[in-house]
Coordinates of C-alpha atoms and ligand atoms in Angstrom, one line a residue:
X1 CA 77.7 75.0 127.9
X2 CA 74.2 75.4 128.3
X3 CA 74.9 78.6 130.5
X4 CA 76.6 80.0 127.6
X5 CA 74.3 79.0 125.1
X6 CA 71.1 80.8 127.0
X7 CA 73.7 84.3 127.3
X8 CA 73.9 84.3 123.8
X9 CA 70.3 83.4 123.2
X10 CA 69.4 86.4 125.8
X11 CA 72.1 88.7 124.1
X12 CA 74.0 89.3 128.0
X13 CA 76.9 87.3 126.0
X14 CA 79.6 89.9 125.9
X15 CA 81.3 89.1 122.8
X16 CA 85.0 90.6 122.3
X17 CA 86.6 90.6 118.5
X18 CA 90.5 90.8 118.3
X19 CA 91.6 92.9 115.1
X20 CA 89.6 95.7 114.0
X21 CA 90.4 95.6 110.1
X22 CA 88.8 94.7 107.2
X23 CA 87.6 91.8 108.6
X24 CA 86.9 92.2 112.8
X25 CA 85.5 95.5 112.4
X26 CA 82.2 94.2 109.7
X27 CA 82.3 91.1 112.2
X28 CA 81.9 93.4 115.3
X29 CA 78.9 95.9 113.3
X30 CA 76.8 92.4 112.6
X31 CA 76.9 91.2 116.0
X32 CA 75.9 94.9 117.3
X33 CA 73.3 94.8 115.0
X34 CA 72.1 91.7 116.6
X35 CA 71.4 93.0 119.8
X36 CA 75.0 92.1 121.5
X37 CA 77.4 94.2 123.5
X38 CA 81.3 93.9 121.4
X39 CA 84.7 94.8 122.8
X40 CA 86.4 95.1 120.1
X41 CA 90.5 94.9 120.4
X42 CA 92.9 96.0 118.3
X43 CA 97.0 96.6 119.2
X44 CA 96.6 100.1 116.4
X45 CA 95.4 103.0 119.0
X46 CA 95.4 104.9 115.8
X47 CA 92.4 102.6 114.5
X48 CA 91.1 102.8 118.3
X49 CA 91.4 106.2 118.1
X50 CA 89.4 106.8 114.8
X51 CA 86.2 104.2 116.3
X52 CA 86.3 106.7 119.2
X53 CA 85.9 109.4 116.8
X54 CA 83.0 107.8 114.7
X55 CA 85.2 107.6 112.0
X56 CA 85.5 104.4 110.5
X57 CA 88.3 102.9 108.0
X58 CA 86.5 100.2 106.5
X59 CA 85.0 101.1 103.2
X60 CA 82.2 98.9 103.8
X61 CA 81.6 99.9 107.7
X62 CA 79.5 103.3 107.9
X63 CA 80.6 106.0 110.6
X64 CA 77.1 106.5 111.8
X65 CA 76.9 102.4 113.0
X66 CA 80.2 103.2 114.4
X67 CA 78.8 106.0 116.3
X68 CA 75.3 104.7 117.1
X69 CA 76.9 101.8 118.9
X70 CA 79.4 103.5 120.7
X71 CA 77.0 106.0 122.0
X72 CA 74.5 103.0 123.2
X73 CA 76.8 101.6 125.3
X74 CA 76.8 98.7 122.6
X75 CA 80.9 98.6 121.2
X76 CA 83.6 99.2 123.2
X77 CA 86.5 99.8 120.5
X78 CA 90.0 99.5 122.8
X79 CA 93.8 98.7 122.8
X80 CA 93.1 96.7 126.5
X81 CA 93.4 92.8 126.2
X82 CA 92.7 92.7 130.1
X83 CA 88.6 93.6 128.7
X84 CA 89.0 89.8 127.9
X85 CA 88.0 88.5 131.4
X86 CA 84.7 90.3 130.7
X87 CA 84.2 88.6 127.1
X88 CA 82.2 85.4 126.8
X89 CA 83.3 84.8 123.2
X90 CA 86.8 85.7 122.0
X91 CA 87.0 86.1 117.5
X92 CA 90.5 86.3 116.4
X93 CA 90.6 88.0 112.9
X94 CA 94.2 89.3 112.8
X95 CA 96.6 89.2 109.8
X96 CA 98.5 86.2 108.8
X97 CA 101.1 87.4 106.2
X98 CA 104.2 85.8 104.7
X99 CA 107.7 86.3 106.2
X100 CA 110.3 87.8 103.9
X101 CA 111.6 84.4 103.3
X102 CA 107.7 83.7 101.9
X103 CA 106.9 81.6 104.8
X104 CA 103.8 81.9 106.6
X105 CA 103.9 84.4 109.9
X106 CA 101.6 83.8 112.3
X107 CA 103.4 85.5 114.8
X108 CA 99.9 87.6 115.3
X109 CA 97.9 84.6 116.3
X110 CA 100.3 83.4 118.7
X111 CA 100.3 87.0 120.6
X112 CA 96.7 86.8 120.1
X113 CA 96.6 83.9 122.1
X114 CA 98.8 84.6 124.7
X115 CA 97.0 87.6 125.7
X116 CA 93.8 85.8 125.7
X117 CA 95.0 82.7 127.8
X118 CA 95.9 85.2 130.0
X119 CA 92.6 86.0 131.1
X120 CA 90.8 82.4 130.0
X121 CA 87.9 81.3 132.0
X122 CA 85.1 78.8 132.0
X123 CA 82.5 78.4 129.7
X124 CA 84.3 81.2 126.8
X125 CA 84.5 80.5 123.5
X126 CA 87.2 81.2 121.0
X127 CA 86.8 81.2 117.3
X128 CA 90.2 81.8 115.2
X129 CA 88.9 83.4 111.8
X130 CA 92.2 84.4 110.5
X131 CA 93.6 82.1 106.9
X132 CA 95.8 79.8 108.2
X133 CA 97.6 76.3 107.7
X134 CA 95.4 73.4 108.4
X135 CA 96.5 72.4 111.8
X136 CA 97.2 76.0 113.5
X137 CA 94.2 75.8 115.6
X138 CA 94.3 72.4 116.9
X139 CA 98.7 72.5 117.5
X140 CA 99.3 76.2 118.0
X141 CA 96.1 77.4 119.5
X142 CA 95.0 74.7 121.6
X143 CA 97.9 73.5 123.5
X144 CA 98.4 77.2 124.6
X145 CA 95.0 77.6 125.8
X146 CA 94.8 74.8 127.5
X147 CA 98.4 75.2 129.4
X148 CA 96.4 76.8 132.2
X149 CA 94.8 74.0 133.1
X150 CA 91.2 73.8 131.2
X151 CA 90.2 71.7 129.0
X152 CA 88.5 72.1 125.5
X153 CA 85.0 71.1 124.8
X154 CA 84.0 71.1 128.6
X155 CA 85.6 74.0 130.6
X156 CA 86.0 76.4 127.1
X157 CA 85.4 76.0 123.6
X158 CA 87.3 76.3 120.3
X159 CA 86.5 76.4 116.9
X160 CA 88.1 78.1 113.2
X161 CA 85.7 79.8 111.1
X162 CA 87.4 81.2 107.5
X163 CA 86.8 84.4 107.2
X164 CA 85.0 85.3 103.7
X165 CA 84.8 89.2 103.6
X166 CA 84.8 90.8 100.0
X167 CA 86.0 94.3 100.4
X168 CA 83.5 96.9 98.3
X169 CA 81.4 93.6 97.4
X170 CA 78.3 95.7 97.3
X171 CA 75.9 92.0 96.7
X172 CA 77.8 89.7 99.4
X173 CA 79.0 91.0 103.0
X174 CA 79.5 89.1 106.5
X175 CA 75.6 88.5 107.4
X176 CA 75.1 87.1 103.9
X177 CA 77.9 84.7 102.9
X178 CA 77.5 81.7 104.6
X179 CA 79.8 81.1 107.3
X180 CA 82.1 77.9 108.0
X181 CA 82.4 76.5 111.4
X182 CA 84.5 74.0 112.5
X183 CA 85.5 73.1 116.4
X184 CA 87.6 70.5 118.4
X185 CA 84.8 68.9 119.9
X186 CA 81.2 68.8 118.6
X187 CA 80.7 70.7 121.6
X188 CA 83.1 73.3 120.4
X189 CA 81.0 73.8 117.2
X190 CA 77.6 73.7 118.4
X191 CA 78.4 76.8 120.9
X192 CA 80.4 78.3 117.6
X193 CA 77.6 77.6 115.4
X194 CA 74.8 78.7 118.4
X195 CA 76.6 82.1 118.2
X196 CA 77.3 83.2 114.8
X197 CA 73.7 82.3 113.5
X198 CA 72.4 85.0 115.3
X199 CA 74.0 87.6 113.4
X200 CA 75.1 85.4 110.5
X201 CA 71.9 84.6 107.7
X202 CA 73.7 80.9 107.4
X203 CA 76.4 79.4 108.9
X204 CA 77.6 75.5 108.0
X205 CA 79.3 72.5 110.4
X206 CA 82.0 70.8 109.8
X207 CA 83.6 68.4 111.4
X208 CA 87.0 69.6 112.6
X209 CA 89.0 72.5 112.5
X210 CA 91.2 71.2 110.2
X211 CA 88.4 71.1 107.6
X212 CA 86.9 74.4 108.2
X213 CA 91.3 75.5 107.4
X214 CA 91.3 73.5 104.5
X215 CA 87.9 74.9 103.2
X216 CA 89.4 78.3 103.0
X217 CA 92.5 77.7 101.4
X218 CA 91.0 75.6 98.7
X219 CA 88.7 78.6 98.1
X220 CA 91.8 81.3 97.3
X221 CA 93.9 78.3 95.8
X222 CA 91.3 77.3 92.9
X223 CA 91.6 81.1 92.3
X224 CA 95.4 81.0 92.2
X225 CA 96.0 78.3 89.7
X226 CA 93.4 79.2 87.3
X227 CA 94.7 82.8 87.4
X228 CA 98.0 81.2 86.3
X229 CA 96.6 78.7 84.0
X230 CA 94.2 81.6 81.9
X231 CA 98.2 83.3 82.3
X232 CA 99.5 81.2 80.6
X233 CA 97.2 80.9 78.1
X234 CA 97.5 83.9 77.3
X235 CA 101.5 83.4 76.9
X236 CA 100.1 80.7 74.3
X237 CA 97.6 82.8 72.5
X238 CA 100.0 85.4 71.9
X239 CA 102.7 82.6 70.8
X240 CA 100.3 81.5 68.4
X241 CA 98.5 84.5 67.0
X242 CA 95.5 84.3 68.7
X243 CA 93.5 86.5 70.7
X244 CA 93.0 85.4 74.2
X245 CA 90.1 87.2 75.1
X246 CA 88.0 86.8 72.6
X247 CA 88.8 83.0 73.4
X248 CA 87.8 83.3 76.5
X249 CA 85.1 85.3 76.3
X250 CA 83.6 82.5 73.9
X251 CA 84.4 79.8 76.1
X252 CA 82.4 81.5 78.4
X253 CA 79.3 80.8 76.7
X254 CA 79.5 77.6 77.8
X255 CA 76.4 77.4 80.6
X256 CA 78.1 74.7 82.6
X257 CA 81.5 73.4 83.2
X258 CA 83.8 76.7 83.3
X259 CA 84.4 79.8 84.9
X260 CA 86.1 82.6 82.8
X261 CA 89.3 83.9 84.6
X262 CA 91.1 86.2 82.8
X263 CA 94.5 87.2 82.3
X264 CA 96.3 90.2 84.1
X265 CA 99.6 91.8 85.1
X266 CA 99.7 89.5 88.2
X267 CA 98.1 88.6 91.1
X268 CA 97.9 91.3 93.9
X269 CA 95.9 91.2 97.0
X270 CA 96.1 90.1 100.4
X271 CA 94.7 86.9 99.5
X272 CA 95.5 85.4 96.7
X273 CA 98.8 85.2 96.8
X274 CA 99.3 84.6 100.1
X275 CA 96.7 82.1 101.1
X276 CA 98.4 79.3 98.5
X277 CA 101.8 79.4 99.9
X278 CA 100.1 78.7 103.8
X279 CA 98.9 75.2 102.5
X280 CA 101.9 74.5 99.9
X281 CA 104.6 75.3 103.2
X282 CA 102.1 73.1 105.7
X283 CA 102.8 69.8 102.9
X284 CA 106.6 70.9 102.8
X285 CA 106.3 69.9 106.4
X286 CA 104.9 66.5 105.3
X287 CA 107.6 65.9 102.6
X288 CA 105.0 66.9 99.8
X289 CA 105.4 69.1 97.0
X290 CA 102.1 71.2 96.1
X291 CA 102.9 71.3 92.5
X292 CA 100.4 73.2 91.2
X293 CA 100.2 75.9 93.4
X294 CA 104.1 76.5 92.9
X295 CA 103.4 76.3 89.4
X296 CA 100.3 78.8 89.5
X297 CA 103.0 81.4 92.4
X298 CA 106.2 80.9 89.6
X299 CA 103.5 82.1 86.5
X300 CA 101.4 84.8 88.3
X301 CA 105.0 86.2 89.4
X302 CA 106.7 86.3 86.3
X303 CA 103.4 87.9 84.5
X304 CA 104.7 91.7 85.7
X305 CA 108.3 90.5 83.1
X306 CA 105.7 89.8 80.2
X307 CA 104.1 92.5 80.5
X308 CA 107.0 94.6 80.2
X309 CA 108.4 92.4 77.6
X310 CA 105.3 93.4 75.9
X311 CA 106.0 97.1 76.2
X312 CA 109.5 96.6 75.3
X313 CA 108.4 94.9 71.9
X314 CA 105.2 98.0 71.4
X315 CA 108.1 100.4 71.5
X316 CA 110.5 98.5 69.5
X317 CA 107.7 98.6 66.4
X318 CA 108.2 102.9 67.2
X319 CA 111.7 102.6 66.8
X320 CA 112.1 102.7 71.2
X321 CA 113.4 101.4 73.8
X322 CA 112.1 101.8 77.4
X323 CA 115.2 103.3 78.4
X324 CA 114.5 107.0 78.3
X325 CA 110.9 106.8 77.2
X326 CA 107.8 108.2 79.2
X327 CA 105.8 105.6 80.6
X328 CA 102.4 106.8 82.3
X329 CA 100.9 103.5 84.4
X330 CA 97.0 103.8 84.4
X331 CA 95.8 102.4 87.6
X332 CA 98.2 100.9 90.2
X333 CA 95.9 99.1 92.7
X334 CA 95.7 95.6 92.9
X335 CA 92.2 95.2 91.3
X336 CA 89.5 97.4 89.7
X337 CA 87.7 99.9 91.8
X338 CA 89.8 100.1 94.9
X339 CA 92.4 101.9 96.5
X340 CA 94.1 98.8 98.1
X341 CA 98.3 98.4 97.0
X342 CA 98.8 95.5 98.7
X343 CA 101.3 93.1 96.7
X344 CA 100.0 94.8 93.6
X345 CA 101.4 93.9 90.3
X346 CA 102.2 97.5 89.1
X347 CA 104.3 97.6 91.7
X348 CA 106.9 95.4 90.4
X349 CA 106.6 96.9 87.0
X350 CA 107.5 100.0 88.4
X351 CA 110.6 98.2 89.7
X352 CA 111.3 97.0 86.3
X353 CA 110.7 99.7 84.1
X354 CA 112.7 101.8 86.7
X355 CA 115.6 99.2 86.0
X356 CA 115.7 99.3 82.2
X357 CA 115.8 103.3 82.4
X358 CA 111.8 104.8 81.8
X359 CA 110.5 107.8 83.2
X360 CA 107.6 106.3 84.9
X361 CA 104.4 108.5 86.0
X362 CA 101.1 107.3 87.0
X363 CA 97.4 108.2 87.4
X364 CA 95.3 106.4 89.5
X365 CA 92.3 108.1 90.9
X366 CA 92.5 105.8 94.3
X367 CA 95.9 106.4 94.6
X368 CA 97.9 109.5 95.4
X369 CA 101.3 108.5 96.1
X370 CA 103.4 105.4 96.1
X371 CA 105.2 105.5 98.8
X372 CA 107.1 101.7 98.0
X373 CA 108.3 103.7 94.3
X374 CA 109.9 106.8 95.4
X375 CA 110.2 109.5 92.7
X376 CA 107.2 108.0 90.7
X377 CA 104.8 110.6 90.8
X378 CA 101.2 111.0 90.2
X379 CA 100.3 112.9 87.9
X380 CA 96.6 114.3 86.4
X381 CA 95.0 112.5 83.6
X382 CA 94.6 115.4 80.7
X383 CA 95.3 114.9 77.3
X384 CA 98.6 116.7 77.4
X385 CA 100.3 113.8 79.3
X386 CA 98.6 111.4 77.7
X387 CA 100.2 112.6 74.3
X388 CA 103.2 113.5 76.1
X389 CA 103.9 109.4 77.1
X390 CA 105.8 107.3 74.8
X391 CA 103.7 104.6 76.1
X392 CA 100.6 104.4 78.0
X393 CA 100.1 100.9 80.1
X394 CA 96.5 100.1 81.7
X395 CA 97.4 98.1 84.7
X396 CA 94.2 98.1 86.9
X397 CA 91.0 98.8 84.8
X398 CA 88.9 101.1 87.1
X399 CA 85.7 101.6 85.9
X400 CA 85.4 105.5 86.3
X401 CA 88.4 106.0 83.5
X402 CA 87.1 107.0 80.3
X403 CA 88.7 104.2 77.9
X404 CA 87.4 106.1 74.5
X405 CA 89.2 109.3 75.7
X406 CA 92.7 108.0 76.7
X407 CA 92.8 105.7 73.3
X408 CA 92.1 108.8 71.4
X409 CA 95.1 111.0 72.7
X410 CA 96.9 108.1 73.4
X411 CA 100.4 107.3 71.2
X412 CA 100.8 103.6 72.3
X413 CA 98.9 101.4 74.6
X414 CA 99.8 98.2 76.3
X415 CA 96.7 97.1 78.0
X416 CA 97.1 94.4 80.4
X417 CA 93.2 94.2 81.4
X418 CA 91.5 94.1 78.2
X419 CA 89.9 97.7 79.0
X420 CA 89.9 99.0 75.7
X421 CA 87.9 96.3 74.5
X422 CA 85.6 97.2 71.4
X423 CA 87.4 100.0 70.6
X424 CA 88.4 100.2 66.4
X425 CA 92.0 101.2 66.4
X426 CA 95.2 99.3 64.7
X427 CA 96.8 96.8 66.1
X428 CA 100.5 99.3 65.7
X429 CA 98.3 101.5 68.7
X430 CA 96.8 99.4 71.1
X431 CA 98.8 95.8 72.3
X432 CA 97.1 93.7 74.4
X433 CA 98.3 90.7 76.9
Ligands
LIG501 N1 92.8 88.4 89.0 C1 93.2 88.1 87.7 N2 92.3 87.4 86.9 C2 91.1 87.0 87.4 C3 90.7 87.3 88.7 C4 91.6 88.0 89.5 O1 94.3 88.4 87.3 O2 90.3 86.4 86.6 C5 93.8 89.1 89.9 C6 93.2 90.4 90.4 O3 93.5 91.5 89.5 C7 94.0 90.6 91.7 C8 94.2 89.1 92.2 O4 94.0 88.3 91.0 O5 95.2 91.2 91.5 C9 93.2 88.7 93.2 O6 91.9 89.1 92.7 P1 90.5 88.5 93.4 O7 89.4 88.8 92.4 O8 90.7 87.1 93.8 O9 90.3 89.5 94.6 P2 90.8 89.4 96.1 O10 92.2 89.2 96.3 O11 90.1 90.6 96.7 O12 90.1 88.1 96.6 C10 89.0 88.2 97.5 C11 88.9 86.8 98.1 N3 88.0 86.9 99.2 C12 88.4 86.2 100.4 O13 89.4 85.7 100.5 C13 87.4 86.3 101.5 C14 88.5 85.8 97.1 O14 88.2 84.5 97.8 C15 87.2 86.2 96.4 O15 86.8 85.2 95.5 C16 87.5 87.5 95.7 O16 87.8 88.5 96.7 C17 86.4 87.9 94.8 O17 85.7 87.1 94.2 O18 86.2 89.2 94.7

């Protein structure tokens, strides 16, 4: 151990990051900028390709750091696992989606960890940073890594670490979010810990893997559930006549106690939804039923129906029905100020307005085409189609549309975000969730 511990301090640890995305590629930029030489590995060459280039595809990774440590030597960007037999330290930040059938898939860890047992040797150490079940590290990871014979905690080490990246954050990025660590021996995270406080501003023990797993999902689950619970409060509100946001919004004075959520057209991401359903299938396993994050999935799910219920009724009061009325979407990303799709609500609005017969456009100045909603087109935002629509629904509330503008040459609004907020018009123009 103490071998490794004095590369690291000395900066002759090669450190090697596997998966260059959203998370990896930040990752690999701090420890550069800490004075160590990164492979970094990634199974895209398209993504190689682009590092290679100086380009980078991470909106909060700049091409020139890309290029400055390429050109010194510094980061090694490839598609080779066999670079692994140089690497002292191995972090796995690879995708862990969900399976059609909504279980969890990490068929990308395993591979991971086959190519890296592969070329294993003494004294490396091997962080898994990718959201997972509690329990992946310790019976998926470990029995495979220790197959060839070593043995964790005294010939290599392993420890997960959740990763906690904000994409576009522009207060909170990898060096300065504190980092949990969590190994199989309290060997395991002392070499962990050794090495990501030298890049990392500060970075907290636990004291297993399992904990450091759990940490993360309870994170994205207390987002889950009281996304579904302000959901269906809204559901309430509206039941009873009430307007939900300016409940909220006055709950919100209160200086301790509660965090305002707020209601939306459902919860989009590569997160949120997904991270819930890891822990909920791990307790199915243990003949337990995570109630309230099936609760939370079934009402953020069914949120993309109300909000076309609620464009049904706005119609209805103009004597329409959605089928064979122009519907223009107003943002289609999953949340404000991005150009990320990923499980985004709009989507399955699209799907249902399609159904019930609309003409569906949309504008959304991160977005130019939809390639999961063929013949929905985008179209430019001018007062002509905004006049032209029989309905105009704000989906995602991007900061850079003028809200003023669009109500004033607007017909109808449904807006699911509260965008339009302060603005005088009659209820019979603007609905709101
Ligand atoms: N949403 C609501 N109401 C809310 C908050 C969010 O409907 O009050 C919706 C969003 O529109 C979006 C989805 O939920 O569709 C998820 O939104 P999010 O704000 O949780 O953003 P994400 O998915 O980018 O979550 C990431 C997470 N970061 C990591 O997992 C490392 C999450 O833990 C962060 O808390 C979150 O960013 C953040 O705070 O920005």
């Amino acid at each position: 151990m103490e071998n490794l511990l004095l590369k690291i301090k000395n900066r002759s640890a090669r450190i090697s990051i596997i998966g260059l995305g959203y998370v990896g590629l930040p990752l690999t930029m701090e420890f550069y900028k800490s004075g160590f030489t990164v492979i970094g590995i990634d199974v895209d060459k398209g993504k190689v390709e682009s590092l290679k280039k100086g380009e980078s595809y991470v909106q909060d990774v700049k091409n020139e750091d890309i290029i400055n440590s390429i050109k010194n030597g510094k980061f090694i960007p490839s598609t080779d696992f066999s670079l692994l037999k140089e690497a002292d330290t191995v972090s796995i930040c690879v995708p862990t989606p969900l399976r059609k059938t909504r279980d969890p898939d990490i068929s990308y860890i395993v591979s991971a960890a086959s190519e890296i047992k592969k070329y294993l040797h003494k004294g490396q150490l091997i962080v898994l940073e990718s959201t997972t079940y509690p329990g992946t590290t310790d019976e998926v990871l470990l029995p495979n890594l220790e197959s060839g014979g070593l043995k964790v905690g005294v010939d290599f080490y392993l420890a997960f670490s959740p990763e906690r990246v904000d994409p576009g954050n522009k207060r909170y990025n990898t060096k300065n979010t504190p980092k949990i660590i969590g190994g199989v021996t309290s060997e395991c995270t002392l070499v962990a810990k050794y090495l990501y406080e030298q890049s990392i501003d500060v970075v907290i023990p636990v004291s297993s893997t399992k904990c450091a797993e759990m940490v993360k999902l309870l994170e994205n689950t207390y987002r889950a559930v009281n996304i579904g619970l302000v959901n269906e409060i809204a559901i309430m509100c509206d039941r009873l006549g009430i307007n939900v946001w300016e409940v909220i919004d006055a709950a919100a004075t209160k200086p301790f106690g509660f965090m305002p959520f707020y209601p939306g057209p459902g919860l989009g991401g590569h997160c949120i939804p997904i991270d819930p359903l890891y822990l909920s299938w791990k307790l199915k396993t243990l003949n337990y039923t995570a109630r309230f994050i099936e609760l939370a999935s079934e009402i953020n799910t069914s949120m993309p129906l109300y909000v076309v219920s609620k464009v049904s009724d706005a119609l209805n009061e103009k004597k329409k029905s959605i089928n064979g009325s122009s519907i223009l979407l107003l943002g289609v990303t999953y949340k404000r100020n991005i150009n990320d799709l990923r499980e985004s609500p709009a989507l399955d609005i699209i799907k249902l307005l399609k159904n019930k017969g609309a003409e569906i456009s949309f504008h959304d100045p991160y977005v130019a085409s939809i390639h999961e909603a063929d013949g929905v087109k985008k179209v430019e935002l001018n007062e002509q189609v905004l006049h032209i629509a029989d309905c105009v629904v704000v989906v995602t509330d991007h900061s850079n549309f003028d809200y003023p503008w669009i109500v004033k040459h607007s017909k109808l609004i449904v807006d699911t975000r509260n965008a339009t907020k302060g603005i005088k018009v009659g209820r019979e123009k603007i609905v709101k969730l």
